Coordinates of C-alpha atoms in Angstrom, one line a residue:
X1 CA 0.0 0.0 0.0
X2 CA 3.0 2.5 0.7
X3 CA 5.0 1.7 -2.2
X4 CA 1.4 2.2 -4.6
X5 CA 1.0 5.9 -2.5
X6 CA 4.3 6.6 -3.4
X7 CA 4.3 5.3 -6.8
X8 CA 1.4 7.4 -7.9
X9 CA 2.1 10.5 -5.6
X10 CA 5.1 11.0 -6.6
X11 CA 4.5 10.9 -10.5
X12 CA 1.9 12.8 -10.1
X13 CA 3.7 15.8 -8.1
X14 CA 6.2 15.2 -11.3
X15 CA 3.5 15.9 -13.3
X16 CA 2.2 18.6 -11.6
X17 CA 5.4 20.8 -11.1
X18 CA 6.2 19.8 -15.1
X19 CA 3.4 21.2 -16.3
X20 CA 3.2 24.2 -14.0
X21 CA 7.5 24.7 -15.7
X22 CA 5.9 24.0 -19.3
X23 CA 2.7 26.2 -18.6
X24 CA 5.5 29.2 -17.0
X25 CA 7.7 28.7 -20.1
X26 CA 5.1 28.7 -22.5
X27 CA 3.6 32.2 -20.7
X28 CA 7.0 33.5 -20.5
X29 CA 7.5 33.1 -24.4
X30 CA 3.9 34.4 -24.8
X31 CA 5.0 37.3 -22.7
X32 CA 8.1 38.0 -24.2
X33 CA 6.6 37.4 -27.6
X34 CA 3.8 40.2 -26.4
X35 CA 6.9 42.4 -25.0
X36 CA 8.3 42.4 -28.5
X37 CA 5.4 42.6 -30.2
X38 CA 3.6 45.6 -28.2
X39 CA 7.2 47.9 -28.7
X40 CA 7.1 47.1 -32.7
X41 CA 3.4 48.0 -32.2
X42 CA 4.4 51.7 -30.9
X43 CA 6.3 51.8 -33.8
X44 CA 3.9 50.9 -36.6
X45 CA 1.1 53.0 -34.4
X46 CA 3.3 56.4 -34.9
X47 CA 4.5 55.3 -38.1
X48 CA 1.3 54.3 -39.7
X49 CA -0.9 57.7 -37.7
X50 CA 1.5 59.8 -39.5
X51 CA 0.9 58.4 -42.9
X52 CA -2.9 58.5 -42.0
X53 CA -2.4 62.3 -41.1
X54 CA -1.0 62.8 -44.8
X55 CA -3.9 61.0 -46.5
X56 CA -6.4 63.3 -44.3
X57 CA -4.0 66.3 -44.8
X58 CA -4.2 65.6 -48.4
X59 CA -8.1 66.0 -48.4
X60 CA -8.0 69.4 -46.5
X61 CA -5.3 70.4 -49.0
X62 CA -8.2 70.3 -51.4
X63 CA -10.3 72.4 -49.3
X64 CA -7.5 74.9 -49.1
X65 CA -6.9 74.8 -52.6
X66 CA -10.5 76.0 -53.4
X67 CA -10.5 78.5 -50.7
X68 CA -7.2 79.8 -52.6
X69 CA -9.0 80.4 -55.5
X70 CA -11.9 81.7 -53.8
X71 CA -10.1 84.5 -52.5
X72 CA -8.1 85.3 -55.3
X73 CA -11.5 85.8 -57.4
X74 CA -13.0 88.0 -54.3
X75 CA -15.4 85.6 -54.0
X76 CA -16.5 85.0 -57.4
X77 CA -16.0 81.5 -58.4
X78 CA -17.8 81.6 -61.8
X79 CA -16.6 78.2 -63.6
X80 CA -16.7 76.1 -60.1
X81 CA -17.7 73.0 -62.0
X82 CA -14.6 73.3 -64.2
X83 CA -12.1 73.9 -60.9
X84 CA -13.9 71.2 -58.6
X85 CA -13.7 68.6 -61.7
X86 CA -9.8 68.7 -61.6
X87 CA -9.8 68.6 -57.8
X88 CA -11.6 65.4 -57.7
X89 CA -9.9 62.4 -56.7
X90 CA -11.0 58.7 -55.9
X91 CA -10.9 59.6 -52.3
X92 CA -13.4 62.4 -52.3
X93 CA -16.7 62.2 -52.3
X94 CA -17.9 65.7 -53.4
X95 CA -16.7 69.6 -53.6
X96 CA -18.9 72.4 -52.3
X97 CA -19.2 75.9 -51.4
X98 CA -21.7 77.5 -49.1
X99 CA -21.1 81.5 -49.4
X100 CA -22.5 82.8 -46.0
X101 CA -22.7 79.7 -44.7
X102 CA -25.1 78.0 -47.2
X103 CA -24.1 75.3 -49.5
X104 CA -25.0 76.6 -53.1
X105 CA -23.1 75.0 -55.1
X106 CA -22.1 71.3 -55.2
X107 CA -19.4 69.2 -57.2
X108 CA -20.6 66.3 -58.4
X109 CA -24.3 67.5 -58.7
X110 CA -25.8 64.4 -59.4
X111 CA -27.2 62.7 -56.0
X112 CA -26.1 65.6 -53.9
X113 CA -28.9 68.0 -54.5
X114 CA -30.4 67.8 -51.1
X115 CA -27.0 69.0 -49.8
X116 CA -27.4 72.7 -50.3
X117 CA -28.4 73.6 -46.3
X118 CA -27.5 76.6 -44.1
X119 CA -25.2 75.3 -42.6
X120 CA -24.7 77.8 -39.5
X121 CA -28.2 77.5 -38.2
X122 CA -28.4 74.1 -39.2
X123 CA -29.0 71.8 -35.6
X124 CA -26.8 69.2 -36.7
X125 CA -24.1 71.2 -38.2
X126 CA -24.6 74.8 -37.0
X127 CA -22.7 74.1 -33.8
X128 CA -19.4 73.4 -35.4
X129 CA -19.4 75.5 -38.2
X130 CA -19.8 78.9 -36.1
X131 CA -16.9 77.5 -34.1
X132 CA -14.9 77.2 -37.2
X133 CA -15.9 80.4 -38.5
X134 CA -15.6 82.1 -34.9
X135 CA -12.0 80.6 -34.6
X136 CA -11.0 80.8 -38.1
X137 CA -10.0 76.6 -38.2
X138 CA -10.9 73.8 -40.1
X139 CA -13.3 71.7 -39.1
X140 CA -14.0 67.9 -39.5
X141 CA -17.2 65.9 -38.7
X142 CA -17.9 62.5 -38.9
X143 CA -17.8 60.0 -40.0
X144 CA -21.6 60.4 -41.2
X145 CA -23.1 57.5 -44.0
X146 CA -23.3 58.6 -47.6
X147 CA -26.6 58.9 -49.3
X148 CA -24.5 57.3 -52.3
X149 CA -23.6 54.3 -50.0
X150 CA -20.1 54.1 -47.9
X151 CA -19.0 56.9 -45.0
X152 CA -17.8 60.0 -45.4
X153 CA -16.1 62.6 -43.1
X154 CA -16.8 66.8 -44.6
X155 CA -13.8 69.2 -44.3
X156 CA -15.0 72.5 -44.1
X157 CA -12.6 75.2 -44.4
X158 CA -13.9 78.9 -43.7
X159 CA -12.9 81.5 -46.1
X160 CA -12.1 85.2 -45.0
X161 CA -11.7 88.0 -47.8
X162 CA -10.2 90.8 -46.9
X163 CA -11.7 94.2 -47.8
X164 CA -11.2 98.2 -46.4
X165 CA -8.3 97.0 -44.1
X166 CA -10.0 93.5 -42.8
X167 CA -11.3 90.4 -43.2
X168 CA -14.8 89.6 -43.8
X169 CA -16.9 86.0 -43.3
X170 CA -17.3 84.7 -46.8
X171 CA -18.2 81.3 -46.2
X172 CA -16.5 77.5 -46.5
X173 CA -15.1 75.6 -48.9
X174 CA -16.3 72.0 -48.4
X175 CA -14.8 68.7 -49.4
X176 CA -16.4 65.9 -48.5
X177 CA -14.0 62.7 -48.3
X178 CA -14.9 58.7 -48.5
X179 CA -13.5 56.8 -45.8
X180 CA -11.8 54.4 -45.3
X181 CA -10.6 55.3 -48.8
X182 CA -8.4 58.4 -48.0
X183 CA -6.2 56.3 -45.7
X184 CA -7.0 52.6 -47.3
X185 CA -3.5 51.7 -47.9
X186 CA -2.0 52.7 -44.4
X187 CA -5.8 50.3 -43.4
X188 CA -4.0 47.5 -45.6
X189 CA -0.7 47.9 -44.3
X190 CA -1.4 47.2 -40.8
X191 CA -3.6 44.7 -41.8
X192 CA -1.1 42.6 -43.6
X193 CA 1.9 43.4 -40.8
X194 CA -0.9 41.5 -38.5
X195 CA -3.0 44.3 -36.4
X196 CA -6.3 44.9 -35.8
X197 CA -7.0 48.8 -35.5
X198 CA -9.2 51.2 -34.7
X199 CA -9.0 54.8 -36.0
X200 CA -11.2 58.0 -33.7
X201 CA -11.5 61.7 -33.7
X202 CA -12.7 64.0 -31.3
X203 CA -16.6 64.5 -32.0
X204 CA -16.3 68.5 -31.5
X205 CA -12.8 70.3 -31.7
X206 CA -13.5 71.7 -28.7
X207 CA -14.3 68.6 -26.9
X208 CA -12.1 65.4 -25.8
X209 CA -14.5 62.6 -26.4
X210 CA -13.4 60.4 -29.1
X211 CA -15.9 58.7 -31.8
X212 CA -14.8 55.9 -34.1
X213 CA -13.9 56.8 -37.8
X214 CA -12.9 52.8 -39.0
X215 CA -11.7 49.8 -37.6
X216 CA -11.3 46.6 -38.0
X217 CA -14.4 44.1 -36.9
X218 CA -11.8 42.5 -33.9
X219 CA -12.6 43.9 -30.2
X220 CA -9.4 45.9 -29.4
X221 CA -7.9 44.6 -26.0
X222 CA -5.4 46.6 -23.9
X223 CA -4.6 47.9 -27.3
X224 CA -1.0 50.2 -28.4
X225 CA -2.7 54.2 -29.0
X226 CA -1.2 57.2 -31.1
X227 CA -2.5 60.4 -30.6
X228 CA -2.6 62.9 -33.3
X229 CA -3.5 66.4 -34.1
X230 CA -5.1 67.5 -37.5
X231 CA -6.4 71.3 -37.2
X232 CA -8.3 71.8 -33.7
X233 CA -9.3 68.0 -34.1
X234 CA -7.7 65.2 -32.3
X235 CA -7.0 61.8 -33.7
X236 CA -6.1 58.5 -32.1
X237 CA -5.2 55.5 -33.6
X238 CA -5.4 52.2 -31.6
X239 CA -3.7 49.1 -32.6
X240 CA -3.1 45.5 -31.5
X241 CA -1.4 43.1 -32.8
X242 CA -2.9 39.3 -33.1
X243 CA -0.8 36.1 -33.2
X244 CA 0.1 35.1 -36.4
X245 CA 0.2 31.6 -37.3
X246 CA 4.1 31.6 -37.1
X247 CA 4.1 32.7 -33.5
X248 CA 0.6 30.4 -32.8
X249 CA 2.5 27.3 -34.1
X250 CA 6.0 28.1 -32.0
X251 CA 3.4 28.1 -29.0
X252 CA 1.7 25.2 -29.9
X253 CA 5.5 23.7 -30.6
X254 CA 6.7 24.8 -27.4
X255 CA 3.8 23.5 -25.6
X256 CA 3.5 20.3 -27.3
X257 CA 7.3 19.7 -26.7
X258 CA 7.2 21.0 -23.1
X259 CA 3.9 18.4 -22.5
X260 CA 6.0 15.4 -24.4
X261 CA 9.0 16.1 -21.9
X262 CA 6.6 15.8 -19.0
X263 CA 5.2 12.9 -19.9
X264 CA 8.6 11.5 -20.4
X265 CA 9.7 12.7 -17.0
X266 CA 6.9 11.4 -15.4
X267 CA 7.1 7.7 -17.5
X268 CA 10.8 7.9 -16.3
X269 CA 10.0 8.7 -13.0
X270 CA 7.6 6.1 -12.9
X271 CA 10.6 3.2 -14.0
X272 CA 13.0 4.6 -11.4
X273 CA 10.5 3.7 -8.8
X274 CA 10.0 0.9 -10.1
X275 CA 13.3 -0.2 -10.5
X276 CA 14.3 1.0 -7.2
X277 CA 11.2 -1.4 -5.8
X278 CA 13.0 -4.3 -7.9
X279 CA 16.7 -3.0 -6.5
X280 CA 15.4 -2.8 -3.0
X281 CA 13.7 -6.5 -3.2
X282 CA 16.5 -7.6 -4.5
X283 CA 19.0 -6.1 -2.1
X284 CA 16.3 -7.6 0.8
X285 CA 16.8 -11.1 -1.4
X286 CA 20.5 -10.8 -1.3
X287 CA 20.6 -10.3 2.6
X288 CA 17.7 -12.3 3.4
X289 CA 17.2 -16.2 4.0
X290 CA 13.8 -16.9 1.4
X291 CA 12.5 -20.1 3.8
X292 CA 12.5 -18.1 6.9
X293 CA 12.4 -14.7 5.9
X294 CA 15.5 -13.6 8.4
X295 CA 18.5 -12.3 7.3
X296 CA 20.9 -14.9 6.0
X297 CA 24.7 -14.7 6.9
X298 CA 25.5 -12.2 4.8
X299 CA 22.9 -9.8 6.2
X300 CA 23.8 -11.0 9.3
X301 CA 27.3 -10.5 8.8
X302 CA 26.9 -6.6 7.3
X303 CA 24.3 -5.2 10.1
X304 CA 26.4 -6.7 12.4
X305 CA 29.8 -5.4 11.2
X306 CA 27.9 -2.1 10.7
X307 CA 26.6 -1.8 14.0
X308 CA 30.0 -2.1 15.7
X309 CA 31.6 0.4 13.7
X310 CA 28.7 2.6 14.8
X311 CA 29.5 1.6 18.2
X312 CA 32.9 0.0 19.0
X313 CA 32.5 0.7 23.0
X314 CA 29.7 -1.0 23.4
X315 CA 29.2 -4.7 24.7
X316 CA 27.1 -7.1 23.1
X317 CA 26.3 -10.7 22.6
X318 CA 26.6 -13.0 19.5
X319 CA 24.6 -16.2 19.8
X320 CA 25.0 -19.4 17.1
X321 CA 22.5 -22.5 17.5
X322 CA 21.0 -25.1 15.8
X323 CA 18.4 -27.7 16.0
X324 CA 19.8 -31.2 17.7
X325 CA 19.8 -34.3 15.3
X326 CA 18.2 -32.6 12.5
X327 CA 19.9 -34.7 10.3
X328 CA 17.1 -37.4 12.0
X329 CA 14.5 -35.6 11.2
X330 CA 15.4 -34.9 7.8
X331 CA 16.1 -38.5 7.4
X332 CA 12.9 -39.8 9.2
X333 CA 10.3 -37.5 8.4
X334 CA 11.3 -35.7 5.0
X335 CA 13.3 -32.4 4.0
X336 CA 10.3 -31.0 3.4
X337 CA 9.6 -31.4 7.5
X338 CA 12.8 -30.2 8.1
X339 CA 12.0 -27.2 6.8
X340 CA 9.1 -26.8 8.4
X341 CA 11.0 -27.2 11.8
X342 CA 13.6 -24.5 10.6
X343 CA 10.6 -22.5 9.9
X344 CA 8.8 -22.9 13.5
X345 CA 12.5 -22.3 14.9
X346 CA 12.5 -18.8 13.1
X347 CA 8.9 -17.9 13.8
X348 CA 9.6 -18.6 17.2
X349 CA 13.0 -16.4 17.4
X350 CA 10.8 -13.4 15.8
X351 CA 8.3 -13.5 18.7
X352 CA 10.6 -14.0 21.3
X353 CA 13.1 -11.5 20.8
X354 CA 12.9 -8.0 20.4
X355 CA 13.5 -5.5 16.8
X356 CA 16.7 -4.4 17.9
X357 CA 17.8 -8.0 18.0
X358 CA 19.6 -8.9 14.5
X359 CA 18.4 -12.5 13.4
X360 CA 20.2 -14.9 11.0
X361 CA 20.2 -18.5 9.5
X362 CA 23.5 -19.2 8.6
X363 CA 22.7 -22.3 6.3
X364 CA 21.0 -25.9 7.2
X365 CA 20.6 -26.0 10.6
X366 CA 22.0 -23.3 12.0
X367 CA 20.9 -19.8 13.0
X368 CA 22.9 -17.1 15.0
X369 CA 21.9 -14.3 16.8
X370 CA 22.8 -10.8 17.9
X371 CA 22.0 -8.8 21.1
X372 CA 23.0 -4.7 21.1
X373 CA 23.8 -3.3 24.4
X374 CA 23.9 -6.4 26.8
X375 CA 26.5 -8.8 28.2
X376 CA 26.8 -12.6 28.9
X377 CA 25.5 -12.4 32.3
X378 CA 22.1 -10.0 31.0
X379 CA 20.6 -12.3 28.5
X380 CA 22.2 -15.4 30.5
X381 CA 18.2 -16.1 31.7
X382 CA 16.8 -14.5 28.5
X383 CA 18.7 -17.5 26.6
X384 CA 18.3 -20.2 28.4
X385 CA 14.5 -19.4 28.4
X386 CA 14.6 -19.8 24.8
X387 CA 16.6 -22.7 24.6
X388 CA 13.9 -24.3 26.7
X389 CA 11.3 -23.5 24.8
X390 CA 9.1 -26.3 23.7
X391 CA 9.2 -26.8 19.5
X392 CA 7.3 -28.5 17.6
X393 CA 6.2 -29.7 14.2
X394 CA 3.3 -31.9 12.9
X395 CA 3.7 -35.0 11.1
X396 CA 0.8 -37.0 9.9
X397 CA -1.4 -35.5 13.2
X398 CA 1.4 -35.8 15.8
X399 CA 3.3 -33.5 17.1
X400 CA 7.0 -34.3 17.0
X401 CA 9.2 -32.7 19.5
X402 CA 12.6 -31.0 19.1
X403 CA 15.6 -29.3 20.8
X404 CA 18.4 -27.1 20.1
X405 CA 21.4 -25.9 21.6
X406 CA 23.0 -23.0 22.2
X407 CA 26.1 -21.2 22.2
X408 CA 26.7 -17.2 22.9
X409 CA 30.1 -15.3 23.2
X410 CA 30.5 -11.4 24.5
X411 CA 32.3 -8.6 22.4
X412 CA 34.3 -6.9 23.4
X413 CA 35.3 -9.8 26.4
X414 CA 35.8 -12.7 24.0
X415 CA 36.8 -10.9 20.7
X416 CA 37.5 -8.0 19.4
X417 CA 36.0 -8.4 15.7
X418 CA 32.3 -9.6 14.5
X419 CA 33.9 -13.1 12.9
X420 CA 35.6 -13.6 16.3
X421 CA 33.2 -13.7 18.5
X422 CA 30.7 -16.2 16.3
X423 CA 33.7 -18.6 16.2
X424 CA 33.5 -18.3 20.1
X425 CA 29.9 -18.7 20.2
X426 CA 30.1 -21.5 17.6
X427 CA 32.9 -23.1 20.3
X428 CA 30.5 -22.5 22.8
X429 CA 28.0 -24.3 20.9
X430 CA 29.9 -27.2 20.1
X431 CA 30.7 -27.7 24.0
X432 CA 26.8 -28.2 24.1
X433 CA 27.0 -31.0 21.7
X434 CA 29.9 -32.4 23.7
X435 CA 28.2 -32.5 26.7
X436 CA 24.8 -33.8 25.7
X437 CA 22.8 -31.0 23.4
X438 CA 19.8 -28.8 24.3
X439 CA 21.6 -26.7 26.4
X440 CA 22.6 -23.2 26.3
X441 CA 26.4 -22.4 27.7
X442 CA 28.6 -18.8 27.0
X443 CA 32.2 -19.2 26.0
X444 CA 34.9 -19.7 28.6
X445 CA 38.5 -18.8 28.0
X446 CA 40.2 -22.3 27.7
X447 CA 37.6 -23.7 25.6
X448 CA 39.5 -24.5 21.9
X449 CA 38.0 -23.2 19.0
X450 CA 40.2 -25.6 17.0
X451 CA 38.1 -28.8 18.3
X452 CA 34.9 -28.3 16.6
X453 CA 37.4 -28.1 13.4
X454 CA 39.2 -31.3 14.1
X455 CA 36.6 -33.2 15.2
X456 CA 33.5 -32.4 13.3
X457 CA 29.8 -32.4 14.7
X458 CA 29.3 -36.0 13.0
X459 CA 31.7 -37.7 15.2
X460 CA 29.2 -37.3 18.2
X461 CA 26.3 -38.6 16.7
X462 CA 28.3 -41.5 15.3
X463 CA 30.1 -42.1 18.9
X464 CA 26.4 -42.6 20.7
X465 CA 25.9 -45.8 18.5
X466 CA 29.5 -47.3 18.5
X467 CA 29.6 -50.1 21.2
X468 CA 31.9 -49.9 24.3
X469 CA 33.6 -46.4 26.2
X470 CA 36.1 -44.7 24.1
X471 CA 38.0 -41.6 24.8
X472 CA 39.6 -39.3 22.2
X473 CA 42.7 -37.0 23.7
X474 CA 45.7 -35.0 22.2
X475 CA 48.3 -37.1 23.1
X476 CA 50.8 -34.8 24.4
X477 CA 54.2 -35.7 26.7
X478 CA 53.9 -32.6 28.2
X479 CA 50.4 -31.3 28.0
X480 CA 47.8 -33.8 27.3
X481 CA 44.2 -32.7 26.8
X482 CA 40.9 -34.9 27.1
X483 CA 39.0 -33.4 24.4
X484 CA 35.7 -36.3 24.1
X485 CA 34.6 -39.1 25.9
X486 CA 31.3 -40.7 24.9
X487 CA 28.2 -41.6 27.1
X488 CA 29.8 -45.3 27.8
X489 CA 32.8 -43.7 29.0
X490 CA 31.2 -40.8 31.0
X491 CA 29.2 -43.4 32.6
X492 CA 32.4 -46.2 33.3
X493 CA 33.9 -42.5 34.9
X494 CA 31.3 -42.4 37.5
X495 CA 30.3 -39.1 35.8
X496 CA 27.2 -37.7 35.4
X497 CA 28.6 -35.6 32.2
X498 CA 31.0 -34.3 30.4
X499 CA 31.5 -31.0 32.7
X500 CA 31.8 -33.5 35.4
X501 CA 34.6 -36.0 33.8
X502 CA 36.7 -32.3 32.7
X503 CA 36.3 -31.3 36.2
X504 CA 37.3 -34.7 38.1
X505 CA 40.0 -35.1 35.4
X506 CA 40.8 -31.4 35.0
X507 CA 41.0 -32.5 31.7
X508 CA 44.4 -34.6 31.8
X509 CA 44.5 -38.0 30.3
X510 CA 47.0 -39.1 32.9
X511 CA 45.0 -38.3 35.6
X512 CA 42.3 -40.8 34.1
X513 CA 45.5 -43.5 34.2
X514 CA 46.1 -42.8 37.3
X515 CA 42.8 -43.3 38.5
X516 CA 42.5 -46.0 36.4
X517 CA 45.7 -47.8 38.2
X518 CA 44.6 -46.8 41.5
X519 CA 41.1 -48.8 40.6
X520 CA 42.8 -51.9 39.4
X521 CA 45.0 -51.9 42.5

């Protein structure tokens, strides 16, 4: 359950963190992309208002032409047909002149008959003309829809003549251009360089609210704005640029690639955890026994080594046992029960001692032990307890009993380094076989490591069914040393067991001579 938490969890915080980097990088490029494109926008807005003040300029330029000619015929403009003719241009809608105010005469006349209005006490128009002719300036308004389809925007241009030392009201000269067509190719310009637009003028010249001349259909957001100036009326020109498909698709690329890298990560992620589960089970196979589940002796061996680096000062206990005549059992009831004994025997060492306690099975029978923090004469009871401890396994609905034995050792007392003290606690062991089995005994200085070498655990087992007392020593001129005696012996002795023979003999085969001499006497 911990490793699936952890196996979605943290893929999924992968996931998370890679697509809040790919969503950041992708707004950072958007942003940057915006950056760049907003300051080229400030350009193209100046640049492309200016070009739009010439085309307008150019329109009042025909108003200012006529009012030229006006004044230099006092007012008389006899052949206006003729001069408004050559004046005309695709851009303009119509020419017109409106002495005192009213429109009299109109260029094209077709269609525009219903033009010729006072235009100073007119309620739609009166308004702004008296300003311009009050303030002598040029005056624009619209955009207003043409009865000849399209929009238009009128320029009228007052026209003073002077006479007896001043000037004197003689009326406007009118032109009357099409828009968008006056500034169409700046329009297409912008268009093609990728902008949406929107072009305004102040409604009144002596007012600052702005009403829209052209745009395009888009909704303008946050737009780049140029102000202009053309007479006493103020222009504005707001532009935004859109993505094109160039930047749309290094987006998309960016996003697409940034996603594919996450999903990558995350895929990659998920293996490493997965291998990591595999290299930790197989680490916990390498170290660990697979029909008991305890470590096995190289497990043993490393937390043990690692421990007393950790702690060289401190005292502790290394234990080695096994189960006593498990060849028997092997050999009466079937491997497969011997295992099933091995596994009772581990069961039980899980239960009885505590997590600190390192277990281990060191192969076949035997099984060791180690105790942190304690000495011999602390876990003395605690041992023997367990050695007590009634085992058992079924066998075709019976339960069949078994013992083991027991062997412990003290570090730093008895050795100094991990392998040390488990060959004392194997000697120890081996004593317990000498002297009977299911025992429990610590290590004693004088007890030789080298027997259990020499002689071999068989030898025991094959002693108990040899027929007659027999004795093995080192035979020695100097130093003779009883190292076995089986139970025939022990009991020809008049010995109760082996500690008692050792003791009685203090472990000289002489002395048995002697005593032997001293009998026959």
């Amino acid at each position: 359950m911990h490793f699936i938490k952890k196996n979605i969890i943290i893929p999924l915080v992968v996931f998370i963190i890679g697509m809040s980097a790919v969503a950041g990088i992708v707004c950072s490029i958007n942003n940057e992309q915006n950056k760049q494109n907003r300051t080229m926008a400030n350009l193209n807005a100046m640049t492309y208002a200016e070009r739009m003040k010439t085309d307008i300029m150019k329109g009042i330029a025909v108003s200012d032409s006529l009012r030229q000619i006006i004044i230099s015929e006092d007012g008389q403009l006899n052949k206006f047909c003729e001069i408004a003719e050559e004046m005309m241009a695709d851009s303009v809608q119509s020419i017109q002149i409106a002495p005192d105010g009213v429109v009299t005469d109109i260029y094209p006349q077709e269609g525009n008959d219903a033009g010729k209005i006072d235009l100073l006490n007119d309620k739609d128009r009166g308004e702004i003309c008296r300003y311009g002719r009050d303030n002598k300036v040029v005056t624009m308004q619209g955009p207003f829809q043409l009865k000849q389809g399209g929009y238009g925007i009128v320029v009228r241009n007052p026209v003073y003549i002077e006479e007896n030392g001043h000037e004197d009201f003689w009326g406007f000269a009118i032109v009357i251009i099409r828009v968008p067509e006056i500034f169409a190719d700046s329009m297409k310009a912008l268009s093609d360089f990728g902008y949406n637009y929107i072009l305004y003028k102040t409604a009144f010249p002596w007012g600052s609210e702005f009403e829209e001349v052209y745009g395009s259909e888009e909704e303008l957001k946050n737009p780049v704005s140029y102000t202009f100036d053309i007479g006493d009326s103020k222009w504005k020109l707001d532009i935004m640029p859109y993505k094109t498909q160039s930047e749309r698709r290094y987006l998309y690329a960016a996003g697409i690639g940034g996603v594919i890298i996450v999903l990558l990560l995350t895929g990659f992620t998920c293996a490493l955890l997965v291998l990591d589960k595999h290299r930790k089970k197989f680490k916990k196979l390498a170290i660990t026994d697979a029909l008991t589940g305890i470590y096995n002796r190289h497990g043993y061996d490393e937390r043990v080594t690692r421990y007393l680096k950790q702690n060289p000062d401190n005292h502790c206990v290394g234990v080695e046992f096994d189960i006593d005549d498990f060849k028997t059992i092997n050999d009466m009831y079937g491997h497969v029960y011997g295992d099933v004994a091995l596994k009772v025997l581990s069961e039980g060492m899980q239960k009885f001692f505590d997590k600190n306690v390192v277990l281990g099975r060191n192969g076949g029978d035997e099984f060791c032990i180690f105790l942190p923090d304690c000495t011999c004469a602390d876990v003395k009871e605690k041992l023997e307890e367990f050695t007590k401890l009634k085992r058992s396994f079924k066998y075709e609905g019976e339960e069949q009993q078994f013992t083991i034995s027991v062997g412990y050792a003290e570090y730093p007392v008895h050795a100094d380094k991990p392998s040390k003290l488990m060959r004392c606690a194997d000697t120890a062991l081996y004593e317990v076989k000498l002297r009977g089995k299911n025992g429990c005994m610590a290590y004693k200085n004088g007890l030789r490591m080298e027997i259990r070498t020499q002689l071999g655990f068989a030898l025991k087992d094959v002693s108990e069914n040899l027929p007659g007392a027999f004795i093995i020593y080192k035979a020695d001129k100097n130093d003779d040393e009883i190292l076995f005696a089986n139970r025939e012996f022990i009991r020809f002795a008049g010995c109760k067991n082996m500690d008692e023979l050792l003791e009685y003999t203090k472990r000289s085969f002489r002395n048995i001579l002697e005593w032997m001499n001293g009998k026959l006497l």
